[in-house]
Amino acid sequence: MIPQSMKAVIFEQYGDPEVLRYTDVPMPVLKRGEALVKVHAVALNGYDLMARAGRYKPNKGRFPHILGGDFGGEIVALDAEAKTDLPLGTRVTSWWVLPCGYCDQCISGHPNRCSRDYRYLGAHEPGAYAQYVKMPAHHLIPLPANVTYEDAAAFPNAFGTAWHMVVTRGNVRPGETVLVNSASSGVSMAAIQICKLIGARVLTTSSSDWKLERAKALGADALINYNTVDFVDEVLKLTQKRGVDCVIEHVGGDFLNKSLRCLTRGGRVVTAGGTKSYECTVQVNFIFHKELSIIGSNSATKLDLEAMMPMLDDGRLKTVIDRVFPLAEAAEAHRYLEAAKQFGKVLLTVEH
């Protein structure tokens, strides 16, 4: 039986982690085509921190708000018009993007570029820092037998974004050399594994040697501590001055221009964010003289996630989970993530 209220972590103003509060809230009410999922685990993402702090305000000041875009759970209710063949009790995760479905981008097969009403779970709409969450039923993805709820929570944003960058937008091919920046982020850890599956050589950067050793265990071929060396010089040294074919980049700031300088002629940078800064200055002569490409990559499609699920099931791809907190300790989890102490995803487990 579904209760009338649930435990959730909410915030009612932008600010430090202390604004997060574990409390009782009303149950989500299903609309046409939606499913209700009982949440067992939910992951923290960088945009959670930004949205809570007010650096990013997708909820447009509508409070209270519930964060959380990535989860593992089970279907407990379906609207009568839900478009899914998945029965109640199915273990699921979800594609977190909420496009309009009918704009020019959506109908041409690019719903992650929705031009009319682009939203996503936990940012624009209430998310999964809660005992229950609702989603369009056709967004749900069943979990194979070997994929746990924790794996499911650690998977969508990190691996979906990485696959879209490496495969869909970056077109990385066997034999190429790829630089993956910021090895300890969820996206980068996934990108390292995906590049190695394709057959590429992977160079990666990070701020500390212990994080680089963890990246090596995921398959990275060469490790660069950007706090002790200039990573451009090191990349050129490792490639005998040729440079790399592709850079997977989401740091922003001065990393974008440095990434361009790491490229061989005809190379490409695929960028999906600016965790350091959105303000980037680039030297245009590198771009035109070497015929370089800067390629934007935004989130992922459901097809990207579904393509990887068998690889997650058989172990060709592995989630990396650093630490798990109870849902009630979400504020402490935010502080931990903001301190950049982690290597891998930080999760919250949900009790019922």
Steps between C-alpha positions, in 0.01 A plus 500: 500500500630844404511749790358853493832663590870418469840594633704728275785748509380846400638852490294820521771753417834500319809470715757275666434130569324598824193606299431131427237360736377142552126514558154371409344613172188399304525208261542585131171497310516317169403683183421351161755238393708512818642230726569507872831345606600394850856633533772286660810700402564842346825660381640848550595695189688825451184682399345406838763714672457783250119497524504492881747788521312710244786515249255320273126561550303263277214487754469880456451562871211256538529349849511258666714310250630141496831421327613172345505392135652148518337220695443128534160380611191294418172589330213513749226681304414586141255749357231331288648657185863422579688395185707210629499122495685486832287345776473617859798386705749537215840624616583813303710806445407784267603737225495823700435747215144634460465643146179627343490217244361705210744782412724481192791354700290238680330369187831489310648261756682747725280532810804596709504823294129575560446858385160565656485362855828336602487382862648226712426317818627650823582833339190638331265243655494337846749215512597184684643617834184337629332169574298527177541683170281533192614494137349452155461122486662468157823647644555203733770244420487150655805380691671174400554239771859599582428874535427610859296800608829672590640427152180636349531826695867542405437432131274738299656847515863387514490226239231657283689828474829317436355274229340796326833687508724212394280304258210714380671838472873424514496201264808356672643213295734205569865602497440866583661673797258676737565737790238476777520793740419484874524125549315491833168633370223252427489597132876462459512161673232378262673660199829324579324163498301573183810617310686184599209282387515670160874435478641849553813597693401711803697778668338653807556792738421555866604712797658220707701183450265277700211593270716428197585154635128430527460617140776262395301213647211600270727469195675836456829456314680820610451713810557876536486693828417853387607641837859389447544537121349702217264246346544646150876445512449152639247401234733616223786309661293181529389525136842598356365851427214365286220576745180304563211437263228591747462662843207419728456825694251632755717716728486828310700806606858482372467126436318559171782696338758256640298214357507661155879524524516126572334408169661370186405658168135431423436407863191573703404604852166374626370719781209432732532757775701742705541365851792740554356794308275580204732788411753370246752685283635318195770584247325490166823451302528145638148428374527620141865419438466137613136465384380408848140439608330598825197274539225557753339201669187531714391224740391178323213323331314199631656302213847585637407350837334192354805427284719472810272302729616155373862612553419599856334164551794291376771712662654662193402830661515552877357773716741652752340584836708695747272537801139442603306718745147456640246732339464687830869598475469667158651824632812316615519324162491841328781626720704190420451540124576872509830424675601285197601213725341235284604269222176373358135568562358608834163336572212529744313187610129524574331308782133399494 
